[in-house]
XYZ file of C-alpha atoms in Angstrom:
524
model
C 11.962 33.077 -8.811
C 11.087 36.220 -10.839
C 7.661 34.776 -11.673
C 7.168 33.994 -7.990
C 7.885 37.650 -7.139
C 5.251 38.774 -9.660
C 2.571 36.398 -8.384
C 3.113 36.943 -4.664
C 4.467 40.458 -4.462
C 7.639 41.493 -2.672
C 6.035 41.654 0.780
C 4.706 38.108 0.595
C 7.997 36.800 -0.753
C 9.903 38.515 2.047
C 7.562 36.938 4.577
C 7.995 33.542 2.901
C 11.780 33.830 2.964
C 11.687 34.901 6.614
C 9.494 31.968 7.615
C 11.582 29.504 5.628
C 14.729 30.972 7.137
C 13.368 30.573 10.661
C 12.356 26.992 9.967
C 15.773 26.233 8.515
C 17.963 27.979 11.049
C 16.136 28.090 14.370
C 16.223 25.416 17.027
C 13.067 24.532 18.906
C 12.394 23.132 22.347
C 12.517 20.344 23.264
C 15.887 19.998 21.583
C 15.600 16.191 21.864
C 12.088 14.704 21.802
C 13.191 11.444 23.391
C 14.161 9.981 26.754
C 17.531 11.585 27.580
C 17.198 12.480 31.284
C 19.628 13.631 33.964
C 21.970 15.224 31.450
C 25.456 16.348 32.372
C 27.317 18.437 29.804
C 30.791 19.807 29.125
C 32.457 21.770 26.342
C 35.996 20.969 25.249
C 37.130 23.538 22.701
C 34.269 23.818 20.235
C 32.844 20.371 20.945
C 30.116 19.553 23.456
C 29.751 16.208 25.211
C 26.748 14.982 27.163
C 26.054 12.000 29.393
C 22.676 10.718 30.525
C 20.856 8.023 32.477
C 19.897 4.629 31.056
C 19.135 2.815 34.315
C 19.007 -0.956 33.831
C 20.136 -1.003 30.195
C 23.446 -2.330 28.870
C 25.712 -0.864 27.673
C 25.148 2.140 29.927
C 26.080 5.714 30.747
C 25.811 6.942 27.145
C 28.138 9.615 25.803
C 26.812 11.978 23.124
C 28.566 14.617 21.028
C 27.425 17.861 19.410
C 28.939 20.827 17.623
C 25.931 23.113 18.106
C 24.116 22.037 21.337
C 21.126 20.865 19.284
C 22.181 17.997 17.035
C 23.590 15.154 19.114
C 25.027 11.777 18.180
C 25.958 8.799 20.272
C 29.714 8.207 20.359
C 29.951 5.552 23.055
C 29.164 4.284 26.534
C 31.223 4.441 29.685
C 30.523 0.778 30.476
C 29.354 -2.409 28.778
C 27.910 -3.837 31.976
C 27.606 -2.119 35.330
C 28.097 -5.285 37.396
C 27.647 -9.044 37.234
C 24.816 -9.580 39.712
C 21.451 -11.359 39.525
C 19.391 -8.174 39.404
C 21.315 -6.881 36.385
C 21.495 -10.308 34.731
C 17.769 -11.060 35.100
C 18.673 -14.290 36.864
C 17.071 -16.073 39.817
C 13.889 -14.075 39.328
C 15.542 -10.735 40.087
C 15.567 -7.500 38.089
C 16.637 -3.906 38.586
C 13.974 -1.953 36.705
C 14.051 1.700 37.738
C 17.452 1.320 39.359
C 20.771 0.363 37.767
C 22.889 3.492 37.247
C 21.312 6.893 37.878
C 22.223 10.534 37.220
C 25.804 10.909 35.985
C 28.392 13.640 36.293
C 30.694 14.480 33.391
C 34.007 16.363 33.684
C 37.203 17.062 31.767
C 40.314 17.696 33.872
C 44.001 17.752 32.941
C 43.501 15.762 29.750
C 41.255 13.113 31.308
C 37.505 12.682 30.937
C 35.509 11.548 33.974
C 32.028 10.047 33.780
C 30.617 9.113 37.162
C 27.390 7.571 38.368
C 25.938 5.733 41.343
C 23.720 2.684 41.731
C 21.381 1.404 44.397
C 21.759 -1.991 42.725
C 25.450 -2.196 43.615
C 25.523 0.172 46.594
C 28.508 1.888 45.020
C 29.693 5.068 43.340
C 31.200 4.281 39.940
C 33.988 6.321 38.309
C 34.937 5.882 34.640
C 37.950 7.622 33.097
C 39.436 7.885 29.623
C 41.830 10.003 27.592
C 39.621 9.656 24.493
C 35.952 10.244 25.200
C 34.877 9.207 21.707
C 36.872 6.007 21.332
C 37.827 4.975 24.860
C 38.812 2.679 26.412
C 37.275 3.553 29.772
C 38.877 2.558 33.052
C 36.392 1.606 35.769
C 36.767 2.056 39.528
C 34.120 1.993 42.224
C 33.760 2.495 45.950
C 31.141 2.521 48.644
C 28.741 4.093 49.438
C 26.405 5.055 46.595
C 26.537 8.871 46.667
C 23.070 9.978 45.549
C 22.840 12.471 42.652
C 26.427 13.545 43.117
C 28.333 16.244 41.258
C 32.042 15.625 40.692
C 34.069 18.820 41.008
C 37.738 19.635 40.455
C 38.605 22.883 42.210
C 41.303 25.333 41.154
C 43.503 24.384 44.122
C 43.730 20.753 42.987
C 41.241 19.370 45.494
C 38.473 17.055 44.283
C 34.967 16.829 45.730
C 31.571 15.217 45.452
C 28.458 17.155 46.415
C 25.529 14.808 46.924
C 22.271 14.151 48.720
C 18.612 15.189 48.725
C 17.367 18.164 50.713
C 20.365 18.122 53.038
C 23.336 18.419 50.688
C 26.758 17.176 51.745
C 30.357 17.563 50.640
C 32.980 14.820 50.628
C 36.563 15.089 49.398
C 38.037 12.508 47.035
C 41.582 11.513 46.178
C 43.350 13.497 43.453
C 42.431 10.917 40.783
C 38.812 10.683 42.022
C 39.193 6.943 42.568
C 37.869 6.983 46.121
C 37.190 8.987 49.251
C 40.287 10.779 50.517
C 41.588 8.973 53.623
C 40.909 10.865 56.805
C 38.399 13.214 55.210
C 35.285 14.215 57.107
C 32.010 14.709 55.285
C 30.278 17.964 56.020
C 26.812 19.381 55.555
C 26.985 21.985 52.819
C 23.360 23.200 52.792
C 20.941 22.134 55.525
C 17.870 22.311 53.279
C 18.484 23.203 49.641
C 14.717 23.285 49.000
C 14.262 26.389 51.173
C 14.237 28.983 48.331
C 11.206 27.262 46.783
C 9.432 26.631 50.098
C 9.664 23.831 52.614
C 6.026 22.790 52.865
C 6.348 19.237 51.623
C 7.049 18.069 48.098
C 10.238 16.398 46.913
C 13.513 17.616 48.443
C 16.181 19.319 46.342
C 18.465 16.866 44.527
C 20.242 16.462 41.188
C 23.240 18.569 42.240
C 25.494 20.035 39.542
C 28.278 22.406 40.616
C 30.025 25.051 38.491
C 32.600 27.754 39.054
C 32.245 30.983 37.076
C 34.400 34.055 37.618
C 35.576 32.787 40.977
C 32.123 32.040 42.377
C 30.532 28.642 42.965
C 27.067 27.929 41.555
C 25.104 24.857 42.625
C 22.086 23.785 40.558
C 19.347 21.601 42.070
C 15.858 20.454 41.229
C 13.060 20.625 43.777
C 9.329 20.037 43.573
C 7.329 22.163 46.003
C 4.019 20.689 47.119
C 1.193 21.826 44.849
C 3.584 23.285 42.281
C 5.938 21.952 39.616
C 9.519 20.874 39.178
C 11.653 23.917 39.903
C 15.278 24.972 39.380
C 16.978 26.257 42.529
C 20.455 27.810 42.414
C 22.769 28.496 45.352
C 25.975 30.496 45.124
C 28.987 30.989 47.369
C 32.445 32.532 47.383
C 33.923 29.395 48.944
C 32.919 25.806 48.292
C 32.274 25.300 52.004
C 29.887 28.265 52.044
C 28.065 30.156 53.302
C 25.575 29.605 50.457
C 22.677 31.819 49.403
C 19.912 30.489 47.180
C 17.058 31.536 44.962
C 14.458 30.065 42.601
C 15.927 30.269 39.110
C 13.154 28.810 36.930
C 9.614 27.602 37.494
C 7.941 26.997 34.135
C 6.479 23.895 32.439
C 8.233 21.666 34.984
C 11.493 22.088 33.048
C 14.246 21.459 35.599
C 17.370 19.529 36.654
C 20.617 20.233 34.883
C 23.246 22.922 34.779
C 25.207 25.504 32.811
C 27.001 25.398 29.498
C 28.690 28.226 27.579
C 29.443 28.560 23.886
C 32.799 29.521 22.356
C 31.384 32.957 21.502
C 30.318 33.678 25.071
C 26.633 32.768 25.136
C 25.214 30.832 28.069
C 22.484 28.220 28.315
C 20.999 25.972 30.957
C 20.447 22.362 29.904
C 17.404 20.896 31.639
C 14.727 18.275 31.066
C 10.981 17.888 31.336
C 8.809 14.934 32.315
C 6.701 14.333 29.215
C 4.654 11.186 29.658
C 5.296 7.938 27.849
C 8.131 9.170 25.643
C 10.128 9.886 28.807
C 12.113 12.827 30.115
C 13.077 15.140 27.289
C 15.878 17.762 27.117
C 15.370 21.512 26.824
C 17.791 24.407 26.446
C 17.073 27.708 28.193
C 18.992 30.937 27.472
C 20.945 32.368 30.417
C 21.924 35.963 31.085
C 23.915 37.246 34.050
C 22.664 39.888 36.461
C 24.415 40.917 39.671
C 26.493 37.764 39.616
C 23.473 35.431 39.216
C 22.550 33.315 36.204
C 19.061 34.338 35.058
C 17.257 31.521 33.264
C 14.690 31.872 30.491
C 13.052 34.748 28.679
C 11.057 36.781 31.183
C 11.112 33.725 33.406
C 9.711 31.432 30.710
C 11.115 28.564 28.672
C 11.221 29.765 25.044
C 9.867 27.691 22.183
C 12.641 28.822 19.822
C 16.361 29.306 20.340
C 19.076 31.248 18.570
C 20.781 28.018 17.589
C 20.816 25.840 14.443
C 17.692 23.793 13.756
C 17.514 20.109 14.558
C 18.242 17.748 11.691
C 16.171 15.052 13.407
C 17.044 12.235 15.784
C 17.422 9.604 13.063
C 20.085 8.166 12.647
C 22.190 9.676 15.447
C 20.115 8.764 18.538
C 17.809 6.145 17.024
C 18.320 4.315 13.740
C 17.102 1.592 11.455
C 19.233 -1.545 11.201
C 19.259 -4.074 8.372
C 21.578 -6.314 10.450
C 24.105 -6.472 7.618
C 27.667 -6.191 8.877
C 30.885 -5.489 7.047
C 34.302 -6.483 8.362
C 35.255 -4.083 11.137
C 31.675 -3.035 11.903
C 30.394 -3.060 15.445
C 28.202 -6.133 16.085
C 25.479 -3.715 17.179
C 25.288 0.029 16.418
C 25.345 2.361 19.429
C 21.609 3.069 19.217
C 20.915 -0.422 20.583
C 20.877 -1.317 24.289
C 19.939 -4.581 25.944
C 17.240 -4.753 28.589
C 19.584 -5.594 31.524
C 22.810 -7.497 30.859
C 22.696 -9.796 27.827
C 23.721 -13.425 27.596
C 26.153 -12.990 24.721
C 26.091 -16.684 23.859
C 22.449 -16.426 22.841
C 22.452 -13.764 20.130
C 24.239 -13.290 16.833
C 24.370 -11.126 13.724
C 26.680 -13.589 11.902
C 24.955 -16.968 12.298
C 22.669 -15.954 9.431
C 23.912 -13.159 7.205
C 21.722 -10.060 7.361
C 19.697 -11.227 10.372
C 19.678 -10.777 14.125
C 19.258 -14.196 15.714
C 17.869 -14.349 19.241
C 18.135 -17.786 20.835
C 16.423 -19.184 23.907
C 18.668 -20.654 26.601
C 16.257 -21.153 29.476
C 12.573 -21.127 30.394
C 11.055 -17.781 31.425
C 7.745 -16.951 33.019
C 7.273 -13.419 31.694
C 8.465 -10.962 29.090
C 9.994 -8.547 31.610
C 12.129 -11.302 33.139
C 13.324 -12.676 29.791
C 16.917 -11.921 28.798
C 18.219 -10.498 25.535
C 15.463 -8.080 24.612
C 17.234 -5.635 22.317
C 15.916 -2.081 22.645
C 16.151 1.481 21.454
C 14.284 4.669 22.255
C 10.936 5.761 20.945
C 10.839 9.386 19.749
C 8.225 12.119 19.609
C 5.966 13.573 18.602
C 5.292 10.302 16.794
C 7.200 7.305 15.514
C 6.895 3.783 14.229
C 9.074 0.709 14.496
C 8.787 -2.346 12.284
C 10.494 -5.668 11.728
C 10.328 -8.816 9.621
C 10.401 -12.009 11.672
C 11.242 -15.552 10.566
C 9.634 -18.001 13.022
C 10.706 -21.260 11.333
C 12.819 -22.347 14.288
C 10.565 -21.554 17.227
C 9.804 -24.415 19.589
C 6.517 -25.079 21.327
C 6.063 -22.471 24.060
C 8.294 -19.900 22.364
C 7.178 -16.290 21.920
C 9.036 -13.836 19.639
C 8.231 -10.417 18.322
C 8.233 -6.641 18.713
C 7.643 -4.859 22.006
C 7.012 -1.462 23.499
C 8.825 -1.867 26.800
C 7.745 -0.221 30.033
C 5.861 -1.543 33.048
C 2.574 -1.391 31.122
C 4.090 -2.920 28.005
C 2.591 -4.039 24.725
C 3.707 -6.918 22.494
C 2.945 -8.106 18.978
C 4.513 -11.370 17.935
C 4.250 -15.076 17.283
C 3.505 -17.790 19.816
C 4.057 -21.436 18.941
C 1.647 -23.844 20.619
C 1.176 -27.560 19.853
C 3.031 -27.261 16.582
C 1.034 -24.250 15.371
C 1.986 -20.591 15.124
C -0.309 -17.779 16.185
C 0.005 -14.036 15.781
C -0.850 -12.432 19.096
C -1.105 -9.007 20.666
C -0.496 -8.824 24.413
C -1.269 -5.791 26.560
C -0.075 -5.148 30.090
C -2.069 -1.906 30.314
C -3.807 -3.237 33.425
C -0.472 -3.999 35.064
C -0.686 -7.681 34.097
C -0.206 -9.175 30.623
C -3.434 -10.089 28.814
C -3.650 -11.676 25.380
C -6.047 -9.405 23.501
C -6.175 -11.110 20.112
C -4.705 -14.053 18.243
C -4.661 -14.982 14.556
C -3.487 -18.270 13.014
C -0.261 -17.954 11.038
C 0.477 -20.393 8.249
C 3.684 -18.882 6.845
C 7.160 -18.682 8.268
C 7.763 -14.928 7.830
C 5.573 -12.187 9.252
C 5.935 -8.408 9.420
C 5.249 -6.551 12.658
C 4.841 -2.867 13.435
C 4.176 -0.627 16.434
C 3.201 3.031 16.107
C 3.454 5.605 18.906
C 1.709 8.950 19.232
C 3.145 11.222 21.926
C 1.621 14.448 20.547
C 0.278 16.570 23.409
C 0.883 13.569 25.683
C -1.586 11.370 23.841
C 0.762 8.481 24.748
C -1.084 5.970 22.605
C 0.323 3.016 20.629
C -1.191 0.785 17.948
C 0.094 -2.601 16.797
C -0.043 -4.117 13.308
C 0.966 -7.180 11.309
C 1.372 -7.890 7.626
C 1.766 -11.073 5.606
C 3.530 -9.374 2.711
C 5.146 -6.268 4.233
C 2.785 -3.995 2.305
C -0.791 -4.371 3.529
C -1.016 -3.831 7.280
C -3.726 -5.119 9.592
C -4.345 -3.745 13.082
C -4.224 -6.318 15.869
C -5.324 -6.188 19.469
C -6.225 -2.838 20.977
C -4.568 0.551 21.422
C -2.060 0.669 24.282
C -2.054 3.610 26.662
C 1.579 4.335 27.519
C 1.958 5.921 30.973
C 5.333 6.834 32.405
C 5.695 4.696 35.523
C 8.227 5.018 38.318
C 8.875 1.259 38.644
C 10.619 1.370 35.262
C 11.580 5.076 35.401
C 12.160 5.260 31.654
C 10.365 6.218 28.458
C 8.862 3.486 26.283
C 11.370 1.644 24.133
C 11.027 -0.503 21.040
C 12.318 -4.016 21.655
C 12.989 -7.219 19.728
C 12.493 -10.294 21.892
C 12.411 -14.093 21.971
C 11.856 -16.302 24.995
C 10.834 -19.859 25.826
C 8.081 -20.891 28.235
C 8.439 -24.686 27.861
C 11.780 -25.810 26.416
C 14.926 -23.831 25.507
C 16.772 -24.271 22.238
C 14.565 -22.462 19.725
C 15.427 -19.219 18.012
C 13.953 -16.395 15.959
C 15.543 -14.467 13.099
C 14.855 -10.737 12.651
C 15.566 -9.480 9.136
C 15.642 -5.790 10.046
C 14.381 -3.103 12.391
C 13.165 0.125 10.794
C 12.247 3.265 12.662
C 10.406 6.256 11.238
C 9.360 9.612 12.668
C 5.913 9.304 11.078
C 2.918 7.057 11.633
C -0.108 5.982 9.635
C -2.752 8.681 9.857
C -6.030 7.301 11.126
């Protein structure tokens, strides 16, 4: 170090130490560069918990844990399957892309944790409760109707409410255990038009309610999207939950919006929000909050800061996404928490024990398309760039079978192996046009092939490239680059997926040796 001082001089060394210190100790927005939308957050003691939306995926309603608001890890899910219906099972030609369970509410009250959501697919509001948020088990109850974007709230007087709706926000009282609507209760309009503070000239109405009580006052957070502008945070406050309410625009910058308030043990305040960010999905931000005249003031001079006075991120691998060698020891979960199935799985048609160290995906029926095939096993992509790879044994495919690696969204991309007339072919399929098109095929003479997909989300490039290898070392591009737009029909960021399905006869299977994810890609 002394020689370094001599060469650089004290001023340069001090600058170097300062820069290194900032890089090591300072958090940056977005705090999670991955699809974690519609967050709800609580603090219990010194520990933070967060829930989010995973739509049509199973298990669902993920629960994450952090000790510093920046570094999060998955600790569980509130449910394994939302319901046993055709649309969630991908049966009888039905699906529930873009629906399933939506924005959740997360609360801790009298020793019990509550995670709630609602679903157009079921037409119900779903309530999940547990005494141990990290280990469960969760008790499930549900009731009609499906209360849109609701916020569960336990008031100081013991009464329990949901605030819900879009534009016109309503209040309904629940039973003491939040298991249903309180008998004899009458719903009431809370705010006639919650969009009013940001203007009422068109755009999307205020929704995404999250209610808080601070120093005896009620604060209601909503997102609105004024016509010709951007996603905007609107806050209303009141002295009584029934109002009257007064509102104001709280943040209008970068389209960062929808969320609520969280405080730290040492008295700091933040707003947790998210931003639409193209193909990677809707990504979380933290915004500092100060208090002025009884109002939470979001941002730094009205702007979302790039850096935060919080510990730096240690990366999303392996706590939100992770590689998997598919080796399992006694007592291990069959699948780590980073994995979710595309819709409900058929548990009779997959295994991590039939062949040691492999994920086996079996075909049990004939399917007409990738998006209607069951048992595609997925996990998030991450930004600003990432790659996912796998080794695939195709020895036991039947004619008409297709197995491989996907980037799942409406405009999906696939690289994999098709078996036709006793021969195997490496293929790349693109649904960039909205319909799947085989872009390239290559004859495959060996039983094992290596597949890789790389994603670039930097500055919303939203571009993917697909590769194959015959030895796991030398990679060859296949097909064409895939543009990855965020589409409302799927309402979710692109996800890596491992898939196998039959188009002629069921009974074949594919073995995946591993899935490996990296936060770097090949530089081109």
